[in-house]
CSV table of C-alpha atoms in Angstrom, one decimal:
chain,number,residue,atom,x,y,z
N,1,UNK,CA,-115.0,-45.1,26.3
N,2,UNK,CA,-111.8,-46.3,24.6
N,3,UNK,CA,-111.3,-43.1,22.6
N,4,UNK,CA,-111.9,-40.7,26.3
N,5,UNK,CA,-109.5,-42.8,28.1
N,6,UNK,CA,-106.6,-42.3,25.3
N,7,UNK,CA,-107.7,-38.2,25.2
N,8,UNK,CA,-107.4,-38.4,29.1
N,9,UNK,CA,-103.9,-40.5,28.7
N,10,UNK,CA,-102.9,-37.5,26.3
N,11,UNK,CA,-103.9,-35.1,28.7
N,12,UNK,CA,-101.9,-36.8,31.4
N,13,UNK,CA,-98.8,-37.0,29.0
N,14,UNK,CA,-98.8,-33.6,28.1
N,15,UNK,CA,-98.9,-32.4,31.5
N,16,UNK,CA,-95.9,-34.3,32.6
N,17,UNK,CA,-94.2,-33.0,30.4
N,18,UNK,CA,-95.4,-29.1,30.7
N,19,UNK,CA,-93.9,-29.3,34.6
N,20,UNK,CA,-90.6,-31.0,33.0
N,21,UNK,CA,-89.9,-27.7,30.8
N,22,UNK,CA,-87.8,-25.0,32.4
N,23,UNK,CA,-86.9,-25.5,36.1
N,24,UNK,CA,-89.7,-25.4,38.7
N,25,UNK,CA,-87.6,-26.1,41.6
N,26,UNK,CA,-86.1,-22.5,40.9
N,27,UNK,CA,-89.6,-21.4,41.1
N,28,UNK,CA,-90.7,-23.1,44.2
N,29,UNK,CA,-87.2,-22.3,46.1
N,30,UNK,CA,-87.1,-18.8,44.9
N,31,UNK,CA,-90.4,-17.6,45.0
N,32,UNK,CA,-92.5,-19.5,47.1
N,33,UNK,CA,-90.5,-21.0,49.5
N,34,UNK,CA,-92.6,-19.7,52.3
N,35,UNK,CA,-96.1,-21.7,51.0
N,36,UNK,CA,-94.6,-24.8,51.8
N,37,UNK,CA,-94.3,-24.8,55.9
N,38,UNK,CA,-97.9,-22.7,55.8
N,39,UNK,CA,-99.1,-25.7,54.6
N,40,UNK,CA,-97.4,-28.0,56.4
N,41,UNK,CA,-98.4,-25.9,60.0
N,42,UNK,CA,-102.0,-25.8,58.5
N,43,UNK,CA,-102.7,-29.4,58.3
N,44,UNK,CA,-101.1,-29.7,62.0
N,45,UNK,CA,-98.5,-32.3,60.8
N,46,UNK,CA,-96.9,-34.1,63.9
N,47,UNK,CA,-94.0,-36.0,64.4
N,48,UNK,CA,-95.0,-39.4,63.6
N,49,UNK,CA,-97.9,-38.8,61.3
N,50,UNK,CA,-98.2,-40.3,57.6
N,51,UNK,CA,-98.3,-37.9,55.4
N,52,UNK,CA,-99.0,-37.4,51.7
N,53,UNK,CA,-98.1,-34.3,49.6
N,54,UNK,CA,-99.9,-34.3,46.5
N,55,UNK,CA,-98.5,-32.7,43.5
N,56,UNK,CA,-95.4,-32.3,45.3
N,57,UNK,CA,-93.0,-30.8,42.4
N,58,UNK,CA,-89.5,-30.6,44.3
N,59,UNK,CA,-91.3,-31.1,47.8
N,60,UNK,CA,-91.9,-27.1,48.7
N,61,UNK,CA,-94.6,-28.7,51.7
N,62,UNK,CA,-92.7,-32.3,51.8
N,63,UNK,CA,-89.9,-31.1,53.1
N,64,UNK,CA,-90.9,-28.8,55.6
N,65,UNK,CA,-93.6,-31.7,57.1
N,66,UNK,CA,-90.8,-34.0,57.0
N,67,UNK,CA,-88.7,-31.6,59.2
N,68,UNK,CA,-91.9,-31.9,61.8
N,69,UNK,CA,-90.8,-35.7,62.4
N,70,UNK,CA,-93.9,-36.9,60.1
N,71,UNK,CA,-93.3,-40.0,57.5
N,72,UNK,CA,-94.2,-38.4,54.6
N,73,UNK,CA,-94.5,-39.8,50.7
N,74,UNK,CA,-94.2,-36.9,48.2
N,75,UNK,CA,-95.9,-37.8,45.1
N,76,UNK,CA,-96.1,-36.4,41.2
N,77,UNK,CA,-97.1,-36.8,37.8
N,78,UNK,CA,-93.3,-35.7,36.7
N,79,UNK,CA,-90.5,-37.4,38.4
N,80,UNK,CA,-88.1,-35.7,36.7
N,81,UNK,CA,-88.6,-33.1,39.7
N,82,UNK,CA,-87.6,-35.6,42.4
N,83,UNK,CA,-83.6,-35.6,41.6
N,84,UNK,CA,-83.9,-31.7,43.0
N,85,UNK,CA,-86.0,-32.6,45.9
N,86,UNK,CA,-83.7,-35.3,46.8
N,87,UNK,CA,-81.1,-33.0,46.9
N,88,UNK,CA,-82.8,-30.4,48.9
N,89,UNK,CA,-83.9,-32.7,51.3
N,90,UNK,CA,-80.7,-34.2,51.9
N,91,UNK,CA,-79.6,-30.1,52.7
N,92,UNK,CA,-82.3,-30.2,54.9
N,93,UNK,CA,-81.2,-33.7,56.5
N,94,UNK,CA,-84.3,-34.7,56.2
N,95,UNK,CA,-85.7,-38.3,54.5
N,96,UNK,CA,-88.8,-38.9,52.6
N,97,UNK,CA,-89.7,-41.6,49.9
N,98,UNK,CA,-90.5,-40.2,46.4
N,99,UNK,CA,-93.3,-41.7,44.5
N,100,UNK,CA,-94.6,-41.0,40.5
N,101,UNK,CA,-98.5,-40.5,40.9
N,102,UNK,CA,-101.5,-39.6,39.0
N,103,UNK,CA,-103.3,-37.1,41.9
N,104,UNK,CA,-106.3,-38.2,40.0
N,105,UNK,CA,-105.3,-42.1,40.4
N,106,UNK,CA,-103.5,-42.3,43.5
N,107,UNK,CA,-101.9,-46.1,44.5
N,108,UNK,CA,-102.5,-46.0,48.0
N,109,UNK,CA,-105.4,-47.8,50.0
N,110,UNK,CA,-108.2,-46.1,51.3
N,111,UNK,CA,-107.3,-43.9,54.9
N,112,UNK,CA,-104.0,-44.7,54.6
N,113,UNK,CA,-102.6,-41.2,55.6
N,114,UNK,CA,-103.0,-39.2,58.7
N,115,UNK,CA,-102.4,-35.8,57.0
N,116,UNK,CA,-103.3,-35.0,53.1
N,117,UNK,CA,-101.8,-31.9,51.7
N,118,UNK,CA,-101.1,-30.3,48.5
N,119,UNK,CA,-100.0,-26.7,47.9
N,120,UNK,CA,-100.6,-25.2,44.6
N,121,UNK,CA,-100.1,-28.6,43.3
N,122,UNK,CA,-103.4,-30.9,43.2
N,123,UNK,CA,-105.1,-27.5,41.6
N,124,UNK,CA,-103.7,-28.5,37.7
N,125,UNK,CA,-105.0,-32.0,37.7
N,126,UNK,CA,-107.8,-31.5,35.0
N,127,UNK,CA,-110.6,-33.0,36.4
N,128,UNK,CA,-110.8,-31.7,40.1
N,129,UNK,CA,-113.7,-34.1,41.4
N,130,UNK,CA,-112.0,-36.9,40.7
N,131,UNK,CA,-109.1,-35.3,42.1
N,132,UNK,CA,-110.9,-34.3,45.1
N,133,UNK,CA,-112.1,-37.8,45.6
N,134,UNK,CA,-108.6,-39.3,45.4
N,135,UNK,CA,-107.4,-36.5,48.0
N,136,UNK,CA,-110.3,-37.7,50.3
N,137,UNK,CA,-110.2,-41.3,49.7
N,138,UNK,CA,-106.6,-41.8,50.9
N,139,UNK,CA,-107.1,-39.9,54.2
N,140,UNK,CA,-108.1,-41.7,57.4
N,141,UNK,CA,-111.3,-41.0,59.1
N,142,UNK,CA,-110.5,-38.5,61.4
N,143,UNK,CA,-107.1,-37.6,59.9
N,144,UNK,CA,-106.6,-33.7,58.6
N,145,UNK,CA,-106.4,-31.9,55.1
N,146,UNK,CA,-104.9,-28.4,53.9
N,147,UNK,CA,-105.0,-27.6,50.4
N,148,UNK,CA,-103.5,-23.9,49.3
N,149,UNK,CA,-104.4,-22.6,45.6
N,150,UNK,CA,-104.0,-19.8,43.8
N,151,UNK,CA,-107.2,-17.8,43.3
N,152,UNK,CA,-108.8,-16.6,39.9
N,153,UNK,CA,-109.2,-12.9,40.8
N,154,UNK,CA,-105.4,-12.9,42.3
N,155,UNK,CA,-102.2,-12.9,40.7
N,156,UNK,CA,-101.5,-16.2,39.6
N,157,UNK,CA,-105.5,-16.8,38.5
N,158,UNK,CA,-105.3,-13.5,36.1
N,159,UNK,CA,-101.9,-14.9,34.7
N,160,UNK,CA,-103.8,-17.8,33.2
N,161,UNK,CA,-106.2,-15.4,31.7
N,162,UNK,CA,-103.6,-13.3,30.4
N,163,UNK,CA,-102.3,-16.4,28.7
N,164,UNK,CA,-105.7,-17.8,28.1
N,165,UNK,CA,-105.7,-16.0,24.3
N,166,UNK,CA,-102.4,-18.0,23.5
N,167,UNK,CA,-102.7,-21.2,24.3
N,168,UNK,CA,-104.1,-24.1,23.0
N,169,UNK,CA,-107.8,-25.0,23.4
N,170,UNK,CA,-108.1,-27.5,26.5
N,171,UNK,CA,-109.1,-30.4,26.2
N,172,UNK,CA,-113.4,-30.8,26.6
N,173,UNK,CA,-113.8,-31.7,30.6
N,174,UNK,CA,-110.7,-30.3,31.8
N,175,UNK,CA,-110.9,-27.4,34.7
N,176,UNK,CA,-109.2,-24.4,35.1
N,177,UNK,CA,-106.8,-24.7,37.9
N,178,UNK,CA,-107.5,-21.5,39.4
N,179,UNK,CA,-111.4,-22.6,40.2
N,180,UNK,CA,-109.5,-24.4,43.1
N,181,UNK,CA,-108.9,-21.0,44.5
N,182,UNK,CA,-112.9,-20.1,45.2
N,183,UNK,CA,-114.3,-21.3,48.3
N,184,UNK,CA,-117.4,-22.0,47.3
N,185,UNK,CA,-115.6,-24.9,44.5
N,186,UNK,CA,-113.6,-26.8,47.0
N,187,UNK,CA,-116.8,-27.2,49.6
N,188,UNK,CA,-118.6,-28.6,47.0
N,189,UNK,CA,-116.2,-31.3,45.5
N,190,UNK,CA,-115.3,-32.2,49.0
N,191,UNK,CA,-119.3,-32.4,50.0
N,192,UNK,CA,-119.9,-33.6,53.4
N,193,UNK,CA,-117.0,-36.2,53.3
N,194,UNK,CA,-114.6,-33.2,55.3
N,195,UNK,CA,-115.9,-31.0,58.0
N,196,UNK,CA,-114.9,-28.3,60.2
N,197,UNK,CA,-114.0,-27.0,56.4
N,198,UNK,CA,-112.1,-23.5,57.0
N,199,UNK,CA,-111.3,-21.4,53.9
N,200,UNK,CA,-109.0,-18.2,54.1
N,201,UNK,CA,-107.7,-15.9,51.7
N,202,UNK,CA,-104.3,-14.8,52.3
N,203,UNK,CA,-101.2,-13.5,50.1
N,204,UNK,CA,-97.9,-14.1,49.9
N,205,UNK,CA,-95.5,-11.2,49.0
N,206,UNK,CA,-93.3,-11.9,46.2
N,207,UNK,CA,-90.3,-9.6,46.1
N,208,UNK,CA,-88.1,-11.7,44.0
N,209,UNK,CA,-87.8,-9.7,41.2
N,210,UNK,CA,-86.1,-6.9,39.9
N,211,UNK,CA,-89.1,-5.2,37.5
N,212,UNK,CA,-91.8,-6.1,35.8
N,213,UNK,CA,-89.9,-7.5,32.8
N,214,UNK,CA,-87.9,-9.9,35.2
N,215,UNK,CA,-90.9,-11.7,36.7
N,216,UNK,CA,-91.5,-12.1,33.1
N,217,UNK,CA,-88.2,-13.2,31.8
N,218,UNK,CA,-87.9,-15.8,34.8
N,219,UNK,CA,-91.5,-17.3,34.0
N,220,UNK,CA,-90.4,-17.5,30.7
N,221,UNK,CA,-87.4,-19.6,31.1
N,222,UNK,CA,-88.1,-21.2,34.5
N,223,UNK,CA,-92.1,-22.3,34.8
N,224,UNK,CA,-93.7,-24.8,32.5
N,225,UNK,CA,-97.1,-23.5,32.1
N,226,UNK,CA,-95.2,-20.4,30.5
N,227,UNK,CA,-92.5,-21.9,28.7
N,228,UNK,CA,-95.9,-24.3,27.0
N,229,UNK,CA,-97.5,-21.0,26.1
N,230,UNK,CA,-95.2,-19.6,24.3
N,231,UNK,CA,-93.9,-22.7,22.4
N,232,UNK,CA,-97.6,-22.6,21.1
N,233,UNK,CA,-97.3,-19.4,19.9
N,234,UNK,CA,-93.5,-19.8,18.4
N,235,UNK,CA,-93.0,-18.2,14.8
N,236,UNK,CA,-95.7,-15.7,15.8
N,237,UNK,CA,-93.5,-13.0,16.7
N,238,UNK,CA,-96.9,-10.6,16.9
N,239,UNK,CA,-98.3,-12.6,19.5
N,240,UNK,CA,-95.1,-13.3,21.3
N,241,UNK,CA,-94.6,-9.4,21.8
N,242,UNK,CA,-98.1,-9.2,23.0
N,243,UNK,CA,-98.2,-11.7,25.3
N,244,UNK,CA,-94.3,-10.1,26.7
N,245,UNK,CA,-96.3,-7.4,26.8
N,246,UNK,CA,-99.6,-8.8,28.6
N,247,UNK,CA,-97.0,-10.1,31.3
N,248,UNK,CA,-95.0,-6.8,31.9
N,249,UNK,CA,-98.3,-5.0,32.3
N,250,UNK,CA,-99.7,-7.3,35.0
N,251,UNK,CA,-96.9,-7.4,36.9
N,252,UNK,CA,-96.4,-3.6,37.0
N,253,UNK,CA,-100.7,-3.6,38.0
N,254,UNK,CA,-99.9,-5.6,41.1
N,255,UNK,CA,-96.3,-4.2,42.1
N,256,UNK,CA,-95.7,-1.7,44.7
N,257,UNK,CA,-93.8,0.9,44.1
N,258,UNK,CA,-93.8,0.6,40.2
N,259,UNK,CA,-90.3,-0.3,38.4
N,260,UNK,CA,-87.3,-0.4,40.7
N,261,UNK,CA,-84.7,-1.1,37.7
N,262,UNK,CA,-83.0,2.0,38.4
N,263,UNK,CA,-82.4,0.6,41.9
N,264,UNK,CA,-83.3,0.5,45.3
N,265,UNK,CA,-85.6,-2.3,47.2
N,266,UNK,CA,-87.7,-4.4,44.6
N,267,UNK,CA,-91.1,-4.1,44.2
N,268,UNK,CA,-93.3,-6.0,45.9
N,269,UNK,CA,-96.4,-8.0,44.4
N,270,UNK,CA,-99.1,-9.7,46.5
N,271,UNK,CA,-99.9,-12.7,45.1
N,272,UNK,CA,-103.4,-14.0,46.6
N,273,UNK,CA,-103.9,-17.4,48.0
N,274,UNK,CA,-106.9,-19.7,49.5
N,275,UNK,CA,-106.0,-21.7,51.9
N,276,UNK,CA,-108.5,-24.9,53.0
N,277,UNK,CA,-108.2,-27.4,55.9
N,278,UNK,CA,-110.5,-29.6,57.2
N,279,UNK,CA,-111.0,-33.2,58.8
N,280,UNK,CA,-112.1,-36.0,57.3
N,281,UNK,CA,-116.0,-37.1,58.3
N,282,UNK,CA,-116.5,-40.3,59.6
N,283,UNK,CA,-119.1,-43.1,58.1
């Protein structure tokens, strides 16, 4: 028991500092900046309301519910994201409190929030039942829940896979976040504890970048889960220019219009999302 809890601690520790590496609030602000108020609309946040974001990074869905009036609490496993949020929510003239939190372990009572959300945030905690519980167990009877993910056959899920052959083994237990993404996954970790479960698959259009080899060179130097790979693979300068490659060639199989460095508008890549809301069942 002893030895799993320290592997688990590790886990935890590694993670923290994975989002820590590069600069995810550049990620959230420039390339999904519109996730955050889908998933703030989605769990029908109202002025007044509790609310929790889970995995909150910089606050991408904190701040926009915040906005609506609600009392929200943005928590994270890496704090070391807040000092961006607070500054974006101060832009925003908006106030929220900022709490360091396990999504896994969460230190709040049971219902205490009227609204639970998390957007492409609660899907990297490693074990997503316990995960799942947490999300539940801190939502009132009653109260509402919206949970957006990437999916593993979109463009985000078949990143990870691209990346897969590089990384490190994960640790025995651990989930792939992507598995948050299928429908049929998140109705079974949240069982009969939320009903009136609605699951869609949308995209969001990414047109932030120039070419192919500028979505890579930006997840390179600006999102953790990238910037982790390739530390592992450091020295290996075969693998390094085959993963650069891997990248390059799955961003050029999802954009439109093919390479726009010569100029014009950039091209486009639909990047496929699910998005789940539900209420919380009563006793």
């Amino acid at each position: 028991m002893t030895e799993a809890v320290d592997v688990d601690r590790a886990l935890k520790s590694k993670h923290r500092v994975m989002w820590g590496l590069g600069n995810y609030p550049a990620v959230a602000t420039e390339v999904i900046p519109e996730l955050g108020p889908v998933v703030a609309a989605a769990g029908g946040v109202r002025a007044g309301d509790r609310v929790l974001d889970i995995a909150a990074g910089s606050g991408n869905v904190a701040i926009p519910a915040a906005a609506l009036g609600a009392q929200v609490v943005a928590t994270d496993l890496t704090p070391e994201l807040f000092d961006a949020g607070r500054k974006m929510a101060a832009d925003a003239d908006v106030e929220l409190e900022w709490r360091e939190a396990d999504a896994e372990d969460l230190p709040f009572e049971d219902g205490e929030f009227d609204v639970v959300l998390s957007c492409v945030g609660v899907m990297f905690a490693p074990h997503h039942q316990r995960a799942a519980d947490e999300l539940v167990r801190v939502c009132k009877e009653g109260g509402r829940i919206a949970v957006l993910s990437w999916t593993p056959t979109g463009f985000i899920g078949e990143m990870f896979k691209a990346m897969k052959p590089y990384a490190p083994a994960p640790p025995p237990g651990s989930q792939p976040p992507p598995l948050w993404g299928e429908e049929s996954h998140v109705r079974e970790l949240f069982g009969d504890r939320v009903r009136d479960l609605t699951a869609r698959r949308e995209a969001l259009q990414v047109s932030r970048f120039r070419n192919p080899e500028d979505f890579r060179d930006f997840f390179k130097e600006n999102y953790g889960p990238t910037i982790a790979v390739y530390r592992n693979i450091a020295g290996d300068d075969a693998k390094v220019e085959a993963l650069d490659r891997d990248l390059v060639d799955l961003a050029r199989k999802y954009s439109a219009g093919g390479d726009s460095s010569a100029g014009g508008d950039s091209p486009g890549m639909d990047w496929e999302y699910l998005l789940v809301t539900g209420v919380r069942s009563t006793s």
